[in-house]
């Protein structure tokens, strides 16, 4: 049985209205920076999905979307080990395109640094990162972030795309977890 999030909620860190307001600001920056261009927005599955769909609603530059999935850590572990595998690659060429990568959170930086290195070999016209959250204190590899929603402290968060053992991504806010009260679902 998967418990309702209230069983282990510590606090709501970023309420829905605050997320949405900030996302509109990020979209406005992107609209200014890419005026007159076309965009390819690459969402990193699965965490970036909520952010992607809300963000692109406010972008008025012509754009296409693509998805990529990477697995950054072994089952059960909560820290990236710097072992990053592409589990779903793009369906399109990015050569000569203006690319923005949309991600839920940058933690150690290993995931995005590998993704960026790989995608740069395909020679896009430009490639930048747009992350909802930046857990900057945990950075082990430097990644250049052009658009960042919120810098957060070193706490495990869930909701709004971010999961706890694959659940709770659908919540419209970002919350912190009380790890003493959380039990991973069995089976
Ligand atoms: P990095 O390679 O350490 O930067 O790991 C980034 C990935 O770890 C993100 O795409 C998330 O999937 C996951 N992650 C890191 N911190 C959290 C968190 O607090 N909650 C949920 N997922 C997280
Ligand atoms: Mg992720």
PDB file of C-alpha atoms and ligand atoms in Angstrom:
ATOM      1  CA  UNK A   1       0.000   0.000   0.000  1.00  0.00           C
ATOM      2  CA  UNK A   2       1.324   3.404  -0.980  1.00  0.00           C
ATOM      3  CA  UNK A   3       0.570   5.871   1.783  1.00  0.00           C
ATOM      4  CA  UNK A   4      -0.884   9.304   1.195  1.00  0.00           C
ATOM      5  CA  UNK A   5       1.850  11.929   1.348  1.00  0.00           C
ATOM      6  CA  UNK A   6       0.402  13.412   4.540  1.00  0.00           C
ATOM      7  CA  UNK A   7       1.865  10.392   6.399  1.00  0.00           C
ATOM      8  CA  UNK A   8       5.427  11.660   5.927  1.00  0.00           C
ATOM      9  CA  UNK A   9       5.074  15.300   4.914  1.00  0.00           C
ATOM     10  CA  UNK A  10       7.559  17.578   6.672  1.00  0.00           C
ATOM     11  CA  UNK A  11       6.479  20.855   5.066  1.00  0.00           C
ATOM     12  CA  UNK A  12       5.272  22.357   1.811  1.00  0.00           C
ATOM     13  CA  UNK A  13       8.406  24.064   0.607  1.00  0.00           C
ATOM     14  CA  UNK A  14       7.074  25.728  -2.549  1.00  0.00           C
ATOM     15  CA  UNK A  15       3.302  26.111  -2.820  1.00  0.00           C
ATOM     16  CA  UNK A  16       1.535  25.818  -6.154  1.00  0.00           C
ATOM     17  CA  UNK A  17       0.964  29.550  -6.634  1.00  0.00           C
ATOM     18  CA  UNK A  18       4.625  30.314  -6.020  1.00  0.00           C
ATOM     19  CA  UNK A  19       5.725  27.639  -8.502  1.00  0.00           C
ATOM     20  CA  UNK A  20       3.374  28.926 -11.155  1.00  0.00           C
ATOM     21  CA  UNK A  21       4.371  32.546 -10.663  1.00  0.00           C
ATOM     22  CA  UNK A  22       8.067  31.729 -10.962  1.00  0.00           C
ATOM     23  CA  UNK A  23       7.477  29.530 -14.013  1.00  0.00           C
ATOM     24  CA  UNK A  24       5.803  32.469 -15.752  1.00  0.00           C
ATOM     25  CA  UNK A  25       8.872  34.584 -15.019  1.00  0.00           C
ATOM     26  CA  UNK A  26      11.184  31.940 -16.470  1.00  0.00           C
ATOM     27  CA  UNK A  27       9.036  31.698 -19.592  1.00  0.00           C
ATOM     28  CA  UNK A  28       9.160  35.485 -19.942  1.00  0.00           C
ATOM     29  CA  UNK A  29      12.985  35.372 -19.794  1.00  0.00           C
ATOM     30  CA  UNK A  30      13.039  32.659 -22.437  1.00  0.00           C
ATOM     31  CA  UNK A  31      10.635  34.661 -24.621  1.00  0.00           C
ATOM     32  CA  UNK A  32      13.001  37.619 -24.445  1.00  0.00           C
ATOM     33  CA  UNK A  33      16.200  35.621 -24.980  1.00  0.00           C
ATOM     34  CA  UNK A  34      14.945  33.671 -27.976  1.00  0.00           C
ATOM     35  CA  UNK A  35      12.816  36.283 -29.730  1.00  0.00           C
ATOM     36  CA  UNK A  36      12.911  35.634 -33.484  1.00  0.00           C
ATOM     37  CA  UNK A  37      14.337  32.102 -33.045  1.00  0.00           C
ATOM     38  CA  UNK A  38      12.941  28.592 -32.870  1.00  0.00           C
ATOM     39  CA  UNK A  39      13.444  26.249 -29.953  1.00  0.00           C
ATOM     40  CA  UNK A  40      13.818  22.578 -29.255  1.00  0.00           C
ATOM     41  CA  UNK A  41      12.873  21.903 -25.644  1.00  0.00           C
ATOM     42  CA  UNK A  42      14.193  18.619 -24.288  1.00  0.00           C
ATOM     43  CA  UNK A  43      12.501  17.295 -21.185  1.00  0.00           C
ATOM     44  CA  UNK A  44      14.382  14.887 -18.972  1.00  0.00           C
ATOM     45  CA  UNK A  45      11.969  12.133 -17.960  1.00  0.00           C
ATOM     46  CA  UNK A  46      10.274  11.625 -15.725  1.00  0.00           C
ATOM     47  CA  UNK A  47      10.863  14.398 -13.207  1.00  0.00           C
ATOM     48  CA  UNK A  48      10.798  17.268 -15.696  1.00  0.00           C
ATOM     49  CA  UNK A  49       7.334  16.548 -17.046  1.00  0.00           C
ATOM     50  CA  UNK A  50       5.182  18.786 -14.830  1.00  0.00           C
ATOM     51  CA  UNK A  51       7.614  21.661 -15.184  1.00  0.00           C
ATOM     52  CA  UNK A  52       7.820  21.227 -18.979  1.00  0.00           C
ATOM     53  CA  UNK A  53       4.084  21.333 -19.559  1.00  0.00           C
ATOM     54  CA  UNK A  54       3.544  24.380 -17.358  1.00  0.00           C
ATOM     55  CA  UNK A  55       6.588  26.227 -18.694  1.00  0.00           C
ATOM     56  CA  UNK A  56       5.906  25.801 -22.417  1.00  0.00           C
ATOM     57  CA  UNK A  57       2.331  27.043 -22.010  1.00  0.00           C
ATOM     58  CA  UNK A  58       3.844  30.477 -21.391  1.00  0.00           C
ATOM     59  CA  UNK A  59       6.501  30.384 -24.091  1.00  0.00           C
ATOM     60  CA  UNK A  60       5.499  32.229 -27.255  1.00  0.00           C
ATOM     61  CA  UNK A  61       8.517  31.224 -29.391  1.00  0.00           C
ATOM     62  CA  UNK A  62       7.838  28.461 -31.955  1.00  0.00           C
ATOM     63  CA  UNK A  63       9.028  25.251 -30.337  1.00  0.00           C
ATOM     64  CA  UNK A  64       9.142  21.494 -30.588  1.00  0.00           C
ATOM     65  CA  UNK A  65       9.493  19.138 -27.634  1.00  0.00           C
ATOM     66  CA  UNK A  66      11.544  15.989 -27.229  1.00  0.00           C
ATOM     67  CA  UNK A  67      12.080  13.579 -24.372  1.00  0.00           C
ATOM     68  CA  UNK A  68      15.129  11.907 -22.993  1.00  0.00           C
ATOM     69  CA  UNK A  69      15.421   9.531 -20.056  1.00  0.00           C
ATOM     70  CA  UNK A  70      18.524   8.927 -18.012  1.00  0.00           C
ATOM     71  CA  UNK A  71      19.018   6.796 -14.980  1.00  0.00           C
ATOM     72  CA  UNK A  72      21.339   8.430 -12.554  1.00  0.00           C
ATOM     73  CA  UNK A  73      21.373   6.074  -9.628  1.00  0.00           C
ATOM     74  CA  UNK A  74      20.732   2.454  -8.707  1.00  0.00           C
ATOM     75  CA  UNK A  75      17.387   1.349  -7.319  1.00  0.00           C
ATOM     76  CA  UNK A  76      16.804   2.373  -3.743  1.00  0.00           C
ATOM     77  CA  UNK A  77      19.721   4.783  -3.491  1.00  0.00           C
ATOM     78  CA  UNK A  78      19.009   8.463  -2.953  1.00  0.00           C
ATOM     79  CA  UNK A  79      22.276   9.934  -4.062  1.00  0.00           C
ATOM     80  CA  UNK A  80      23.595  10.117  -7.563  1.00  0.00           C
ATOM     81  CA  UNK A  81      26.681   7.989  -7.997  1.00  0.00           C
ATOM     82  CA  UNK A  82      27.962   9.593 -11.114  1.00  0.00           C
ATOM     83  CA  UNK A  83      26.936   6.548 -13.121  1.00  0.00           C
ATOM     84  CA  UNK A  84      24.588   7.926 -15.768  1.00  0.00           C
ATOM     85  CA  UNK A  85      22.955   5.882 -18.517  1.00  0.00           C
ATOM     86  CA  UNK A  86      20.754   7.106 -21.356  1.00  0.00           C
ATOM     87  CA  UNK A  87      17.671   4.874 -21.225  1.00  0.00           C
ATOM     88  CA  UNK A  88      15.677   6.786 -23.854  1.00  0.00           C
ATOM     89  CA  UNK A  89      17.376   8.863 -26.515  1.00  0.00           C
ATOM     90  CA  UNK A  90      15.983  11.662 -28.698  1.00  0.00           C
ATOM     91  CA  UNK A  91      13.929  10.920 -31.791  1.00  0.00           C
ATOM     92  CA  UNK A  92      15.287  13.871 -33.722  1.00  0.00           C
ATOM     93  CA  UNK A  93      18.520  15.531 -34.712  1.00  0.00           C
ATOM     94  CA  UNK A  94      19.561  18.584 -32.718  1.00  0.00           C
ATOM     95  CA  UNK A  95      22.204  19.701 -35.206  1.00  0.00           C
ATOM     96  CA  UNK A  96      22.028  23.483 -35.677  1.00  0.00           C
ATOM     97  CA  UNK A  97      19.079  23.875 -33.276  1.00  0.00           C
ATOM     98  CA  UNK A  98      18.649  26.087 -30.225  1.00  0.00           C
ATOM     99  CA  UNK A  99      18.167  23.590 -27.404  1.00  0.00           C
ATOM    100  CA  UNK A 100      16.888  24.095 -23.874  1.00  0.00           C
ATOM    101  CA  UNK A 101      17.040  21.148 -21.484  1.00  0.00           C
ATOM    102  CA  UNK A 102      14.250  21.092 -18.921  1.00  0.00           C
ATOM    103  CA  UNK A 103      15.011  19.247 -15.682  1.00  0.00           C
ATOM    104  CA  UNK A 104      13.325  18.987 -12.292  1.00  0.00           C
ATOM    105  CA  UNK A 105      16.354  19.307 -10.036  1.00  0.00           C
ATOM    106  CA  UNK A 106      20.126  19.487 -10.196  1.00  0.00           C
ATOM    107  CA  UNK A 107      21.745  17.806  -7.248  1.00  0.00           C
ATOM    108  CA  UNK A 108      25.321  16.459  -7.653  1.00  0.00           C
ATOM    109  CA  UNK A 109      25.257  17.655 -11.275  1.00  0.00           C
ATOM    110  CA  UNK A 110      26.387  14.294 -12.675  1.00  0.00           C
ATOM    111  CA  UNK A 111      23.186  13.644 -14.641  1.00  0.00           C
ATOM    112  CA  UNK A 112      23.042  16.947 -16.469  1.00  0.00           C
ATOM    113  CA  UNK A 113      26.763  17.178 -16.995  1.00  0.00           C
ATOM    114  CA  UNK A 114      26.724  13.820 -18.832  1.00  0.00           C
ATOM    115  CA  UNK A 115      23.639  14.782 -20.821  1.00  0.00           C
ATOM    116  CA  UNK A 116      25.163  18.118 -21.887  1.00  0.00           C
ATOM    117  CA  UNK A 117      28.476  16.502 -22.869  1.00  0.00           C
ATOM    118  CA  UNK A 118      26.664  13.955 -25.017  1.00  0.00           C
ATOM    119  CA  UNK A 119      24.334  16.450 -26.676  1.00  0.00           C
ATOM    120  CA  UNK A 120      27.142  18.892 -27.465  1.00  0.00           C
ATOM    121  CA  UNK A 121      28.788  16.237 -29.639  1.00  0.00           C
ATOM    122  CA  UNK A 122      25.678  16.463 -31.853  1.00  0.00           C
ATOM    123  CA  UNK A 123      26.450  20.137 -32.540  1.00  0.00           C
ATOM    124  CA  UNK A 124      23.343  22.117 -31.627  1.00  0.00           C
ATOM    125  CA  UNK A 125      23.462  25.866 -32.398  1.00  0.00           C
ATOM    126  CA  UNK A 126      23.190  26.442 -28.644  1.00  0.00           C
ATOM    127  CA  UNK A 127      22.304  24.418 -25.581  1.00  0.00           C
ATOM    128  CA  UNK A 128      21.214  25.712 -22.177  1.00  0.00           C
ATOM    129  CA  UNK A 129      19.743  24.279 -18.993  1.00  0.00           C
ATOM    130  CA  UNK A 130      16.466  25.278 -17.400  1.00  0.00           C
ATOM    131  CA  UNK A 131      16.000  23.613 -14.021  1.00  0.00           C
ATOM    132  CA  UNK A 132      13.143  24.070 -11.617  1.00  0.00           C
ATOM    133  CA  UNK A 133      15.267  23.416  -8.537  1.00  0.00           C
ATOM    134  CA  UNK A 134      18.952  23.779  -7.758  1.00  0.00           C
ATOM    135  CA  UNK A 135      20.311  21.924  -4.723  1.00  0.00           C
ATOM    136  CA  UNK A 136      23.540  23.862  -5.076  1.00  0.00           C
ATOM    137  CA  UNK A 137      25.249  22.751  -1.837  1.00  0.00           C
ATOM    138  CA  UNK A 138      25.471  19.194  -3.160  1.00  0.00           C
ATOM    139  CA  UNK A 139      27.172  20.028  -6.446  1.00  0.00           C
ATOM    140  CA  UNK A 140      30.107  17.737  -7.355  1.00  0.00           C
ATOM    141  CA  UNK A 141      30.361  18.601 -11.045  1.00  0.00           C
ATOM    142  CA  UNK A 142      29.919  22.119 -12.335  1.00  0.00           C
ATOM    143  CA  UNK A 143      26.951  22.545 -14.683  1.00  0.00           C
ATOM    144  CA  UNK A 144      26.090  25.884 -16.250  1.00  0.00           C
ATOM    145  CA  UNK A 145      22.460  26.746 -15.425  1.00  0.00           C
ATOM    146  CA  UNK A 146      20.916  29.539 -17.468  1.00  0.00           C
ATOM    147  CA  UNK A 147      17.391  29.404 -16.048  1.00  0.00           C
ATOM    148  CA  UNK A 148      16.716  28.341 -12.471  1.00  0.00           C
ATOM    149  CA  UNK A 149      13.372  28.368 -10.678  1.00  0.00           C
ATOM    150  CA  UNK A 150      14.466  28.068  -7.049  1.00  0.00           C
ATOM    151  CA  UNK A 151      17.662  27.388  -5.154  1.00  0.00           C
ATOM    152  CA  UNK A 152      16.928  24.996  -2.296  1.00  0.00           C
ATOM    153  CA  UNK A 153      18.791  23.671   0.728  1.00  0.00           C
ATOM    154  CA  UNK A 154      20.070  20.135   0.969  1.00  0.00           C
ATOM    155  CA  UNK A 155      16.786  18.384   1.797  1.00  0.00           C
ATOM    156  CA  UNK A 156      15.022  15.584  -0.054  1.00  0.00           C
ATOM    157  CA  UNK A 157      11.974  16.975  -1.844  1.00  0.00           C
ATOM    158  CA  UNK A 158       9.001  15.443  -3.632  1.00  0.00           C
ATOM    159  CA  UNK A 159       5.997  16.569  -5.650  1.00  0.00           C
ATOM    160  CA  UNK A 160       5.628  18.535  -8.878  1.00  0.00           C
ATOM    161  CA  UNK A 161       7.496  15.908 -10.915  1.00  0.00           C
ATOM    162  CA  UNK A 162       9.853  14.788  -8.161  1.00  0.00           C
ATOM    163  CA  UNK A 163       9.248  11.319  -6.813  1.00  0.00           C
ATOM    164  CA  UNK A 164       9.671   9.231  -3.723  1.00  0.00           C
ATOM    165  CA  UNK A 165      10.163   5.711  -5.105  1.00  0.00           C
ATOM    166  CA  UNK A 166       8.281   6.760  -8.269  1.00  0.00           C
ATOM    167  CA  UNK A 167       5.158   8.057  -6.486  1.00  0.00           C
ATOM    168  CA  UNK A 168       3.890  11.536  -5.623  1.00  0.00           C
ATOM    169  CA  UNK A 169       5.072  13.214  -8.846  1.00  0.00           C
ATOM    170  CA  UNK A 170       1.526  14.457  -9.471  1.00  0.00           C
ATOM    171  CA  UNK A 171       1.322  16.753  -6.455  1.00  0.00           C
ATOM    172  CA  UNK A 172       1.036  20.396  -7.517  1.00  0.00           C
ATOM    173  CA  UNK A 173       3.582  21.645  -4.929  1.00  0.00           C
ATOM    174  CA  UNK A 174       7.141  20.819  -3.832  1.00  0.00           C
ATOM    175  CA  UNK A 175       7.393  19.401  -0.315  1.00  0.00           C
ATOM    176  CA  UNK A 176      10.072  18.111   2.042  1.00  0.00           C
ATOM    177  CA  UNK A 177       9.879  14.668   3.566  1.00  0.00           C
ATOM    178  CA  UNK A 178      10.189  13.561   7.162  1.00  0.00           C
ATOM    179  CA  UNK A 179      12.428  10.561   6.511  1.00  0.00           C
ATOM    180  CA  UNK A 180      11.731   9.088   9.956  1.00  0.00           C
ATOM    181  CA  UNK A 181       8.087   8.662   8.932  1.00  0.00           C
ATOM    182  CA  UNK A 182       8.623   7.481   5.353  1.00  0.00           C
ATOM    183  CA  UNK A 183       8.634   3.795   4.408  1.00  0.00           C
ATOM    184  CA  UNK A 184       9.240   2.772   0.785  1.00  0.00           C
ATOM    185  CA  UNK A 185       6.279   0.874  -0.698  1.00  0.00           C
ATOM    186  CA  UNK A 186       6.777  -2.892  -0.488  1.00  0.00           C
ATOM    187  CA  UNK A 187       6.575  -5.262  -3.472  1.00  0.00           C
TER     188      UNK A 187
HETATM  189  P1  LIG B   1      22.252  14.620  -9.980  1.00  0.00           P
HETATM  190  O1  LIG B   1      22.872  13.772 -11.055  1.00  0.00           O
HETATM  191  O2  LIG B   1      22.811  14.294  -8.626  1.00  0.00           O
HETATM  192  O3  LIG B   1      22.289  16.085 -10.250  1.00  0.00           O
HETATM  193  O4  LIG B   1      20.795  14.083  -9.843  1.00  0.00           O
HETATM  194  C1  LIG B   1      19.723  14.657 -10.365  1.00  0.00           C
HETATM  195  C2  LIG B   1      18.568  13.681 -10.311  1.00  0.00           C
HETATM  196  O5  LIG B   1      18.418  13.091  -9.004  1.00  0.00           O
HETATM  197  C3  LIG B   1      17.299  14.444 -10.573  1.00  0.00           C
HETATM  198  O6  LIG B   1      16.979  14.412 -11.929  1.00  0.00           O
HETATM  199  C4  LIG B   1      16.288  13.729  -9.715  1.00  0.00           C
HETATM  200  O7  LIG B   1      15.687  12.694 -10.467  1.00  0.00           O
HETATM  201  C5  LIG B   1      17.074  13.092  -8.597  1.00  0.00           C
HETATM  202  N1  LIG B   1      16.943  13.867  -7.346  1.00  0.00           N
HETATM  203  C6  LIG B   1      17.902  14.597  -6.748  1.00  0.00           C
HETATM  204  N2  LIG B   1      17.467  15.161  -5.617  1.00  0.00           N
HETATM  205  C7  LIG B   1      16.177  14.794  -5.500  1.00  0.00           C
HETATM  206  C8  LIG B   1      15.159  15.079  -4.523  1.00  0.00           C
HETATM  207  O8  LIG B   1      15.344  15.803  -3.520  1.00  0.00           O
HETATM  208  N3  LIG B   1      13.943  14.528  -4.760  1.00  0.00           N
HETATM  209  C9  LIG B   1      13.671  13.732  -5.838  1.00  0.00           C
HETATM  210  N4  LIG B   1      14.589  13.453  -6.771  1.00  0.00           N
HETATM  211  C10 LIG B   1      15.837  13.963  -6.600  1.00  0.00           C
HETATM  212 MG1  LIG B   2      15.070  13.491 -12.668  1.00  0.00          MG
END
